[in-house]
XYZ file of C-alpha atoms in Angstrom:
669
model
C 17.436 0.838 -21.233
C 20.222 2.498 -23.526
C 23.282 3.154 -22.119
C 23.263 6.892 -22.778
C 20.161 9.421 -21.619
C 18.354 10.019 -24.539
C 18.018 14.262 -25.258
C 14.872 14.510 -23.293
C 16.567 12.773 -19.929
C 19.553 14.781 -20.381
C 17.760 17.798 -19.998
C 15.607 16.831 -17.252
C 18.769 16.011 -15.547
C 20.501 19.421 -15.898
C 17.843 21.723 -15.166
C 18.406 22.585 -11.805
C 17.742 26.199 -11.984
C 13.671 26.321 -12.236
C 11.070 24.394 -10.790
C 10.538 20.963 -13.290
C 7.612 18.886 -14.128
C 8.893 15.837 -16.225
C 5.612 14.343 -17.544
C 7.473 10.409 -17.822
C 5.096 7.758 -19.929
C 5.096 4.255 -18.856
C 8.432 2.570 -19.327
C 10.339 5.912 -20.008
C 12.939 5.530 -17.581
C 11.588 7.654 -15.090
C 13.661 6.389 -12.032
C 17.009 6.639 -13.777
C 16.422 10.272 -14.706
C 15.952 10.761 -10.758
C 18.687 8.757 -9.814
C 20.953 10.295 -12.256
C 19.811 14.020 -11.320
C 20.739 13.395 -7.586
C 24.363 12.370 -9.066
C 24.117 15.428 -11.012
C 22.995 17.872 -8.229
C 26.136 16.264 -5.616
C 28.459 17.067 -8.739
C 27.448 20.370 -8.671
C 28.588 21.095 -5.411
C 25.316 20.181 -3.200
C 25.922 18.039 -0.837
C 23.559 14.594 -0.630
C 22.454 15.532 3.230
C 20.911 18.423 1.388
C 18.835 16.320 -1.112
C 15.317 14.720 -0.438
C 13.809 12.236 -2.869
C 10.265 10.719 -2.015
C 8.528 7.916 -3.127
C 5.025 6.149 -2.377
C 6.374 2.840 -1.360
C 9.277 1.217 0.672
C 9.934 -0.847 -2.629
C 10.363 1.889 -4.543
C 12.436 3.543 -2.081
C 14.939 0.580 -1.785
C 15.341 0.504 -5.988
C 16.244 3.948 -5.765
C 18.783 3.727 -3.226
C 20.188 1.176 -5.019
C 20.525 2.546 -8.167
C 22.049 6.038 -6.565
C 24.481 3.884 -4.767
C 25.990 2.567 -7.805
C 26.364 6.303 -9.299
C 28.090 7.701 -6.392
C 30.378 6.517 -3.621
C 29.752 6.286 0.243
C 31.361 9.464 1.124
C 29.461 11.751 -1.578
C 25.959 9.518 -0.559
C 26.456 10.299 2.968
C 23.144 11.852 4.557
C 21.087 11.467 1.087
C 17.679 11.482 2.061
C 15.349 8.655 -0.121
C 12.342 7.486 1.455
C 8.521 7.834 1.259
C 6.151 10.538 2.348
C 5.547 9.285 5.331
C 8.556 7.993 6.486
C 9.860 11.886 6.023
C 6.958 13.072 7.854
C 7.666 10.581 10.613
C 11.173 11.775 10.705
C 10.158 15.462 11.158
C 7.500 14.434 13.976
C 10.119 12.922 15.823
C 12.780 15.345 15.766
C 10.161 17.974 16.369
C 7.846 16.358 18.690
C 8.452 19.227 21.412
C 6.918 22.065 18.792
C 3.965 20.144 18.471
C 3.803 19.134 22.254
C 4.402 15.712 22.155
C 6.651 13.441 24.046
C 9.455 11.208 22.547
C 8.504 8.070 21.719
C 5.348 8.684 19.543
C 3.081 5.625 18.738
C 2.529 5.025 15.010
C -1.803 3.344 15.339
C -2.340 1.404 12.345
C -5.337 0.848 10.304
C -6.698 -1.640 12.814
C -5.666 0.190 15.804
C -7.576 3.420 14.661
C -10.706 1.224 13.993
C -10.322 0.036 17.886
C -10.065 3.274 18.779
C -12.952 4.670 17.132
C -15.182 1.916 18.124
C -14.218 2.495 21.677
C -15.165 6.312 21.207
C -18.624 5.253 19.813
C -19.434 2.830 22.553
C -18.646 4.972 25.347
C -19.883 8.140 23.843
C -23.253 9.789 25.061
C -24.029 10.751 21.317
C -26.173 7.818 19.428
C -23.581 6.705 17.052
C -24.212 3.814 14.398
C -21.289 1.306 15.584
C -21.943 -0.606 12.081
C -20.968 2.551 10.238
C -17.062 2.769 12.042
C -15.233 1.803 8.785
C -17.400 5.021 7.264
C -16.631 7.106 9.808
C -12.423 5.806 9.537
C -12.875 6.430 5.736
C -14.018 10.418 5.964
C -11.642 10.756 8.554
C -8.692 9.773 6.741
C -10.409 11.575 3.329
C -10.419 14.656 5.277
C -7.055 14.266 6.740
C -5.691 13.659 2.976
C -7.385 16.996 1.818
C -5.803 19.023 4.894
C -9.084 19.468 6.548
C -8.541 19.466 10.297
C -11.368 18.407 12.743
C -12.365 21.935 13.684
C -12.571 22.412 9.563
C -14.461 19.111 9.406
C -17.287 20.150 11.450
C -17.847 23.301 9.564
C -17.637 21.421 6.344
C -19.978 18.220 7.075
C -23.399 18.510 5.548
C -25.064 14.663 5.479
C -25.828 13.479 9.220
C -23.137 10.773 8.561
C -20.384 13.385 7.814
C -22.013 15.355 10.760
C -21.241 12.300 13.221
C -17.764 11.452 11.498
C -16.873 15.115 11.990
C -17.706 15.032 15.483
C -15.819 11.424 16.191
C -12.854 13.123 14.197
C -12.733 15.527 17.042
C -12.633 13.093 19.830
C -10.305 10.716 17.836
C -7.864 13.393 17.420
C -8.113 14.272 20.935
C -7.683 11.138 22.177
C -4.540 10.472 19.589
C -2.913 13.513 21.452
C -3.222 11.616 24.455
C -1.866 8.718 23.828
C 0.990 10.257 22.511
C -0.085 8.601 19.177
C -0.529 9.281 15.524
C -2.245 7.547 12.766
C -0.825 6.958 9.401
C -2.427 10.189 7.731
C -1.377 12.139 10.432
C 2.099 11.796 9.473
C 1.724 14.160 6.282
C -1.008 15.974 8.066
C 1.133 17.259 11.300
C 3.942 18.272 9.572
C 2.056 20.731 7.650
C 0.244 22.305 10.324
C 3.850 22.693 11.741
C 5.304 24.319 9.408
C 2.372 26.749 8.878
C 2.523 27.264 12.163
C 5.822 27.499 12.772
C 7.731 29.443 10.400
C 11.267 29.416 12.068
C 10.985 25.339 11.977
C 10.034 25.645 8.308
C 12.880 27.701 7.470
C 14.960 25.034 9.365
C 13.737 22.426 7.395
C 14.279 24.796 4.152
C 17.474 24.631 5.079
C 18.155 20.985 5.334
C 16.112 19.856 2.352
C 17.395 22.652 -0.853
C 16.582 20.389 -3.385
C 13.426 18.109 -3.481
C 12.682 15.168 -6.147
C 8.968 13.481 -6.071
C 8.420 10.312 -7.819
C 4.912 9.659 -8.828
C 3.874 12.722 -8.612
C 0.097 12.189 -10.079
C -0.470 9.781 -6.812
C -0.142 12.932 -4.375
C -2.929 13.626 -2.575
C -3.847 17.692 -1.235
C -1.941 17.573 1.968
C 1.374 16.073 0.379
C 1.315 19.160 -2.079
C 1.133 21.318 0.769
C 4.099 19.640 2.045
C 5.976 19.914 -1.073
C 4.870 23.385 -1.188
C 6.022 24.012 1.799
C 9.458 22.791 1.486
C 10.538 23.809 -1.813
C 9.300 27.562 -0.801
C 9.047 30.473 -3.390
C 12.154 29.239 -5.063
C 10.941 26.169 -6.171
C 13.718 24.137 -6.209
C 12.510 20.930 -7.137
C 11.701 18.226 -10.137
C 8.540 16.194 -9.816
C 8.211 13.132 -12.145
C 4.660 11.782 -13.035
C 1.944 10.928 -15.184
C -1.380 12.210 -15.749
C -2.229 8.818 -17.698
C -1.507 6.490 -14.626
C -3.450 8.176 -11.879
C -5.379 5.483 -10.798
C -5.773 6.045 -6.863
C -8.094 8.898 -6.693
C -10.034 6.241 -4.699
C -7.502 6.750 -1.908
C -6.978 10.270 -2.342
C -4.472 10.889 -4.996
C -5.484 14.249 -6.986
C -4.053 14.325 -10.295
C -4.963 18.056 -10.409
C -1.740 18.543 -9.086
C 0.115 18.223 -11.757
C -2.044 21.349 -13.186
C -1.856 23.218 -10.131
C 2.091 23.355 -10.465
C 1.482 25.849 -13.442
C -0.489 27.988 -11.597
C 2.147 28.124 -8.305
C 4.775 28.111 -10.163
C 5.147 30.480 -13.363
C 8.606 29.720 -13.930
C 7.702 25.884 -14.220
C 9.497 23.930 -16.893
C 7.619 20.636 -18.247
C 9.731 18.183 -19.886
C 8.131 15.162 -22.309
C 9.620 11.672 -21.822
C 7.736 9.659 -24.564
C 10.291 7.129 -25.760
C 9.705 3.523 -24.129
C 11.999 1.364 -23.170
C 9.700 -1.459 -22.032
C 7.279 -2.631 -24.951
C 6.854 -3.767 -28.500
C 5.546 -0.885 -30.653
C 1.931 -2.799 -31.415
C 1.363 -2.668 -27.603
C 1.927 1.036 -27.149
C -0.110 1.874 -30.041
C -2.960 0.146 -28.547
C -2.269 1.959 -25.446
C -2.198 5.271 -26.895
C -5.267 4.773 -28.956
C -7.204 3.981 -25.845
C -5.796 6.810 -23.720
C -6.336 9.231 -26.312
C -10.208 9.419 -25.457
C -9.484 10.819 -21.963
C -9.014 14.345 -22.073
C -5.607 15.739 -21.266
C -3.977 18.814 -19.739
C -0.776 17.604 -21.405
C -0.491 15.749 -24.425
C 1.748 12.831 -25.439
C 2.187 9.743 -27.326
C 4.372 7.211 -26.118
C 6.916 5.164 -28.959
C 9.291 2.563 -28.942
C 12.436 1.337 -31.155
C 12.397 -1.875 -30.033
C 10.257 -3.549 -32.991
C 6.430 -3.712 -33.513
C 5.549 -7.097 -32.372
C 2.755 -9.217 -32.722
C -1.161 -8.366 -32.669
C -2.367 -8.437 -29.056
C -4.869 -11.218 -28.834
C -8.742 -11.335 -27.158
C -10.221 -14.382 -25.670
C -13.677 -14.941 -25.310
C -15.217 -17.706 -23.165
C -18.442 -19.129 -22.344
C -17.734 -18.701 -18.703
C -15.435 -18.148 -15.820
C -14.359 -21.210 -15.264
C -13.401 -21.683 -18.821
C -11.583 -18.353 -18.718
C -9.526 -19.484 -15.729
C -8.594 -23.067 -17.350
C -8.314 -21.426 -20.797
C -5.788 -18.706 -19.904
C -3.602 -21.109 -17.526
C -3.571 -23.510 -20.935
C -2.506 -20.548 -22.920
C 0.469 -20.038 -20.312
C 1.795 -23.422 -20.357
C 1.152 -23.784 -23.892
C 3.595 -20.864 -24.633
C 5.982 -21.300 -22.151
C 6.575 -24.745 -23.693
C 6.986 -23.371 -27.304
C 8.980 -20.367 -26.009
C 11.405 -22.110 -23.532
C 10.619 -19.425 -20.941
C 10.159 -19.342 -17.379
C 6.363 -19.150 -15.665
C 7.962 -15.686 -13.843
C 7.448 -14.286 -17.377
C 3.835 -14.235 -17.224
C 1.501 -12.277 -15.093
C -2.216 -12.373 -14.983
C -3.834 -8.720 -14.169
C -7.474 -8.521 -13.054
C -10.035 -5.855 -11.576
C -10.987 -7.153 -8.044
C -8.887 -9.708 -5.904
C -11.944 -11.862 -6.139
C -11.433 -12.729 -9.557
C -8.063 -14.520 -8.683
C -9.744 -17.543 -6.942
C -10.969 -19.708 -10.120
C -7.282 -18.886 -11.299
C -5.467 -20.118 -8.248
C -7.697 -23.506 -8.676
C -6.794 -23.984 -12.420
C -2.784 -23.154 -11.638
C -3.115 -25.566 -8.643
C -4.315 -28.308 -10.775
C -2.024 -27.937 -13.486
C 0.935 -27.969 -10.806
C 1.723 -24.486 -12.224
C 3.487 -22.444 -9.341
C 2.460 -18.789 -8.795
C 2.335 -15.839 -6.447
C -0.214 -13.593 -5.468
C 0.665 -9.921 -4.964
C -1.270 -8.179 -2.148
C -2.574 -11.019 -0.377
C -2.908 -10.557 3.188
C -0.332 -11.430 5.578
C -0.896 -13.815 8.246
C 0.751 -10.999 10.421
C -1.791 -8.417 9.809
C -4.728 -10.389 11.141
C -5.969 -8.459 14.266
C -5.824 -12.228 16.517
C -2.172 -12.142 15.524
C -1.450 -8.503 16.023
C -3.375 -8.774 19.542
C -1.248 -12.029 20.420
C 2.002 -10.632 19.498
C 0.910 -7.051 20.746
C 0.748 -9.190 24.445
C 4.500 -10.301 23.842
C 5.813 -6.917 22.910
C 4.357 -5.875 26.418
C 5.700 -8.696 28.438
C 9.261 -8.129 26.818
C 8.919 -4.567 27.189
C 6.489 -2.928 29.539
C 7.385 0.725 28.242
C 6.045 -0.091 24.887
C 3.116 2.407 24.524
C 1.527 0.847 21.269
C 1.074 -2.390 22.539
C -0.059 -1.354 25.908
C -2.878 0.688 24.013
C -4.082 -2.400 21.699
C -4.209 -4.959 24.618
C -5.378 -2.855 27.799
C -8.766 -3.459 26.766
C -8.732 -6.706 24.651
C -10.670 -8.162 25.948
C -12.637 -5.867 27.715
C -11.326 -4.893 31.127
C -14.087 -1.720 31.637
C -10.582 0.630 30.762
C -12.300 3.125 28.534
C -11.322 5.763 25.821
C -11.966 8.327 28.693
C -9.669 6.706 31.249
C -6.761 5.851 28.524
C -6.901 9.651 27.213
C -6.385 10.762 30.744
C -4.051 8.302 31.791
C -2.018 9.480 28.407
C -2.186 13.313 28.805
C -0.693 12.013 32.679
C 2.230 10.326 31.070
C 2.826 13.084 28.409
C 2.968 15.183 31.394
C 5.320 13.407 33.340
C 7.502 12.019 30.213
C 6.965 8.403 31.352
C 5.271 5.521 29.458
C 1.871 4.498 29.911
C 2.701 1.477 32.107
C 4.552 3.435 34.391
C 2.212 5.911 34.854
C -0.216 3.467 36.183
C 1.526 2.804 39.525
C 2.098 6.642 40.272
C 0.618 8.176 43.240
C -0.203 11.599 41.310
C -2.773 9.627 39.296
C -5.093 9.728 41.762
C -5.488 13.295 41.020
C -7.073 12.265 37.252
C -8.467 8.998 37.401
C -11.153 7.608 40.139
C -10.054 4.898 42.445
C -11.989 1.822 40.810
C -10.355 2.764 37.305
C -6.610 3.073 38.697
C -7.574 -0.307 40.646
C -8.547 -1.648 36.878
C -5.471 -0.495 35.296
C -3.418 -1.656 38.475
C -4.542 -4.823 38.129
C -3.879 -5.123 34.637
C -0.164 -4.182 35.341
C 0.368 -6.586 37.992
C -1.020 -9.423 36.206
C 1.260 -8.599 32.974
C 4.536 -8.012 35.438
C 3.326 -11.803 36.665
C 2.854 -13.300 33.657
C 6.139 -11.842 32.324
C 8.255 -13.085 35.142
C 6.484 -16.707 34.516
C 7.561 -16.498 31.046
C 10.971 -15.668 31.562
C 11.591 -18.250 34.293
C 9.059 -21.423 33.329
C 8.105 -23.047 30.327
C 7.809 -20.189 28.304
C 5.266 -21.804 25.791
C 2.960 -23.716 27.992
C 3.142 -19.939 29.637
C 1.846 -18.511 26.531
C -1.336 -20.900 26.574
C -2.224 -20.302 29.795
C -2.260 -16.491 29.411
C -4.515 -16.829 26.336
C -7.173 -19.026 28.376
C -6.329 -16.347 31.535
C -8.117 -13.683 29.477
C -10.594 -15.888 27.829
C -9.307 -14.840 24.346
C -11.104 -17.457 22.775
C -14.741 -16.183 23.789
C -13.729 -12.859 23.015
C -13.332 -13.885 19.450
C -16.337 -15.706 19.544
C -18.218 -12.633 20.630
C -16.373 -10.116 18.028
C -16.709 -12.673 15.024
C -19.025 -12.141 12.361
C -19.840 -15.733 12.392
C -18.925 -19.272 14.281
C -16.680 -20.293 11.393
C -15.160 -16.955 11.072
C -14.140 -17.286 15.021
C -12.782 -20.513 14.631
C -10.514 -19.388 11.518
C -9.384 -17.061 13.974
C -8.806 -19.229 16.826
C -7.054 -21.640 14.305
C -4.833 -18.540 13.317
C -3.617 -18.085 16.872
C -2.765 -21.655 17.519
C -0.778 -21.655 14.423
C 1.081 -18.610 15.763
C 1.768 -20.307 18.731
C 3.217 -23.520 16.712
C 5.175 -21.292 14.634
C 7.249 -19.175 17.362
C 7.698 -22.467 19.578
C 9.564 -24.128 16.243
C 11.464 -20.827 15.527
C 12.542 -21.241 19.277
C 13.676 -24.531 18.635
C 15.649 -23.817 15.731
C 17.621 -21.184 17.397
C 21.022 -21.250 19.805
C 19.668 -21.068 23.415
C 20.787 -17.611 23.873
C 18.253 -16.493 21.186
C 15.384 -18.508 22.294
C 14.105 -15.863 24.649
C 11.160 -14.201 23.922
C 12.816 -11.077 23.584
C 14.621 -12.590 20.807
C 11.781 -14.083 19.419
C 10.048 -10.786 19.615
C 13.189 -8.871 17.822
C 12.569 -11.424 15.271
C 8.997 -10.666 14.452
C 10.275 -7.241 14.428
C 12.293 -8.560 11.285
C 9.196 -9.704 9.822
C 9.077 -7.331 6.519
C 12.058 -8.742 5.312
C 10.713 -11.986 5.325
C 7.964 -10.520 3.311
C 10.386 -8.987 0.999
C 12.389 -12.293 0.150
C 8.558 -13.879 -0.571
C 8.158 -11.213 -3.049
C 12.007 -11.889 -4.709
C 10.975 -15.556 -4.564
C 8.029 -14.759 -7.327
C 10.584 -14.755 -9.960
C 10.060 -17.882 -11.221
C 5.942 -18.138 -10.521
C 3.339 -16.637 -12.386
C 2.270 -13.611 -11.149
C -1.406 -12.819 -9.728
C -2.428 -9.339 -8.847
C -4.524 -6.528 -9.437
C -4.318 -3.759 -12.186
C -3.568 -1.623 -9.629
C -1.108 -3.539 -7.630
C 0.702 -4.102 -11.041
C 1.812 -0.471 -11.223
C 5.289 -0.029 -12.019
C 6.037 -3.247 -12.642
C 6.457 -5.168 -16.200
C 6.291 -8.675 -17.513
C 7.404 -10.342 -20.984
C 3.728 -11.688 -21.237
C 0.840 -10.193 -19.818
C -3.059 -11.518 -19.388
C -5.745 -9.144 -18.812
C -8.876 -10.700 -17.456
C -12.299 -9.672 -17.104
C -12.551 -7.200 -19.984
C -16.183 -6.789 -19.396
C -18.770 -3.999 -18.789
C -19.450 -3.869 -14.915
C -15.987 -5.527 -14.235
C -13.633 -3.044 -16.405
C -14.995 -0.333 -16.128
C -16.316 -1.501 -12.827
C -19.983 -0.679 -12.392
C -19.463 1.684 -9.663
C -17.432 4.039 -11.856
C -20.163 3.510 -14.514
C -22.527 4.647 -12.063
C -20.832 7.449 -10.802
C -19.461 8.708 -14.023
C -16.103 8.012 -13.573
C -14.661 6.142 -16.848
C -12.006 8.198 -16.932
C -9.981 6.615 -14.083
C -11.212 3.011 -15.216
C -9.743 3.966 -18.744
C -6.416 5.035 -16.994
C -6.512 1.629 -15.312
C -6.858 -0.348 -18.343
C -3.914 1.557 -19.728
C -1.695 0.708 -17.200
C -2.617 -2.843 -17.605
C -1.588 -2.925 -20.995
C 1.649 -0.963 -20.675
C 3.147 -3.712 -17.757
C 3.770 -5.934 -21.079
C 7.003 -6.241 -22.794
C 6.098 -8.523 -25.849
C 2.596 -10.054 -25.858
C -0.782 -8.687 -24.049
C -3.717 -10.622 -24.202
C -7.121 -9.680 -23.176
C -9.755 -12.054 -21.792
C -13.888 -11.744 -21.466
C -16.349 -14.313 -20.684
C -20.278 -14.085 -22.683
C -21.347 -15.603 -19.471
C -20.444 -15.115 -15.655
C -21.383 -16.185 -12.071
C -22.376 -13.483 -10.084
C -23.906 -13.698 -6.326
C -25.038 -17.473 -7.204
C -26.578 -16.803 -10.569
C -25.215 -16.996 -14.194
C -25.794 -13.904 -16.245
C -24.681 -12.391 -19.641
C -21.836 -10.383 -19.481
C -20.511 -8.070 -22.267
C -17.268 -7.261 -23.802
C -15.625 -4.206 -22.199
C -16.092 -0.715 -24.255
C -12.360 -0.064 -23.822
C -12.360 -3.267 -26.615
C -14.360 -1.509 -29.219
C -11.543 1.847 -28.512
C -8.812 -0.172 -29.672
C -7.152 -0.262 -32.942
C -9.129 -3.624 -34.365
C -6.339 -3.938 -37.178
C -4.164 -4.635 -34.214
C -6.075 -6.949 -32.601
C -6.310 -10.751 -33.327
C -9.809 -12.301 -32.430
C -9.074 -15.902 -32.093
C -13.133 -16.957 -31.892
C -13.261 -15.732 -35.066
C -10.846 -17.422 -37.190
C -11.161 -20.839 -38.353
C -9.146 -23.511 -36.009
C -5.819 -24.152 -36.973
C -4.940 -27.992 -37.196
C -1.234 -27.586 -36.666
C -1.588 -25.463 -33.581
C -3.983 -27.804 -32.038
C -1.389 -30.207 -32.818
C 1.420 -28.153 -30.810
C -0.934 -27.200 -27.746
C -1.399 -30.875 -27.275
C 2.303 -31.940 -27.348
C 2.753 -28.441 -24.703
C 0.235 -30.165 -22.671
C 1.318 -33.681 -22.613
C 4.991 -32.157 -22.159
C 3.729 -30.450 -18.839
C 1.733 -33.514 -17.598
C 5.189 -35.586 -18.067
C 7.076 -32.909 -15.993
C 4.458 -32.868 -13.174
C 4.868 -36.916 -13.135
C 8.499 -36.905 -12.967
């Protein structure tokens, strides 16, 4: 990155008297513009506590905070908000819960909690809903929330039978969440928007708190997020949004790139500044990327350029099958590392779908090449792990409503959503936890004696088990309670196969072993269940550390996961019809987003970029022919090198043989 801001960057930083859209191409220094602008605003007299910068990931938020911290001192930084959209939404909800008639300590439902609640609603409904369609219902509810559609509106908009069913469940789901004093991930944006629309004085309060708003990756905002931004900035439009329509690749999760164009309609004084100078890639890579994306229609025209040199031709490798593709790409990495003296952390393998990584993992392991898979499921995200951890959280803190809701009917104790809804409403009115509400006399006015008896039986068992854990052999009691609730049987009954159930049981055993090892490694004062549970709450830090260790490993990830990242050497695999572009996109006519996805992949590369495709590929157990991606034809052919189309260089063969031999020796040493 240049030490000084270029003219376009300077203008973007200093434009503060009107709404601003910064069209920032890949590698053009958009994060620097945002951070420099925050510093500029503070130096112009706007206190940091009145500035908010919104991102889409915690990682981006942390990076932005760190960069601003180098530009301003602690006093100047005081009160600055740099967070994700959802973190800001959660802050608003927690501070304004009374206005929305929630009690303090709102529980946040994750996707698994959402599915569990929907399943309970379906199971206990008088309507003939399809339990197997629960994921479809969940997806539709999420889409409605992201499109700013309330349950009542969904009922009137739903057309197909499946949509009508989902809309009705949406109504019940929203009511149940409210009764539980809970919200889901999408509510973190939807509810603040509804709050601001319904209570103008609350909106005015937050407009006074946030007097200047900056938004990163604006092309990824959905309709509800756009509404939130519009409400917060008001008519004056004190904002800067930074985005790139060519990198809009998240339509499948609600992103609405049309929000960029909508700004021009909503803010007539909008200024548009383009950042086209790229500080990441060689010129040849940018030329290839520019020509590809030029095939898409554009509301805003731009063309990336670089003064970092032109670079080598981009290579296109052809393979007879996917196994050979994996072997050859790994061999290319080993050879290139040997030739250049770099490290494995300089290389990335990108693919369209996660399943494509398996053969590459195998080849990397066989060659003893270290690798790191981004986006692979965390051990602690498995439902069975979350179940057991929720039990432990409840043993430590009986007032943990989220933990209570997760396990009170897991395994089933005939405590259905209607009972929990009434319990939640009672607890909300009394401003107490769900667990505490179970023992109150007043609950008899809300629930039947049998329902109360089942709840109290669960609570008594919880208290008894908690006492045993605190006073006895902690881990012996843990194993015992899992047996007492017949959890293994529950897993067998709720798994798709015997093998799947066994995997889940093995995961639970592994969790208990890990917790015991954790306890043994700590001081006596820190090996209590409370201390262990507290450490588990901080596991996101451990996850971040794992990401940091990826510097010395080959990175494997999807094109989507690679957005925002850069690597000296990038391999784009599976560049074939029906893979990229994906078959579903071809069938639905959504080629433009697939082209943007390929563009994102190419612009991750700093020095070299290699495309790879197969002539034959194994699909659903059968070998079928594959055709090269249409996107390869759209690239400037004079900037590509096809090794399969030129004679074999004997000298190059010798060099590759030496590389493989050297790597073999390093493996044995």
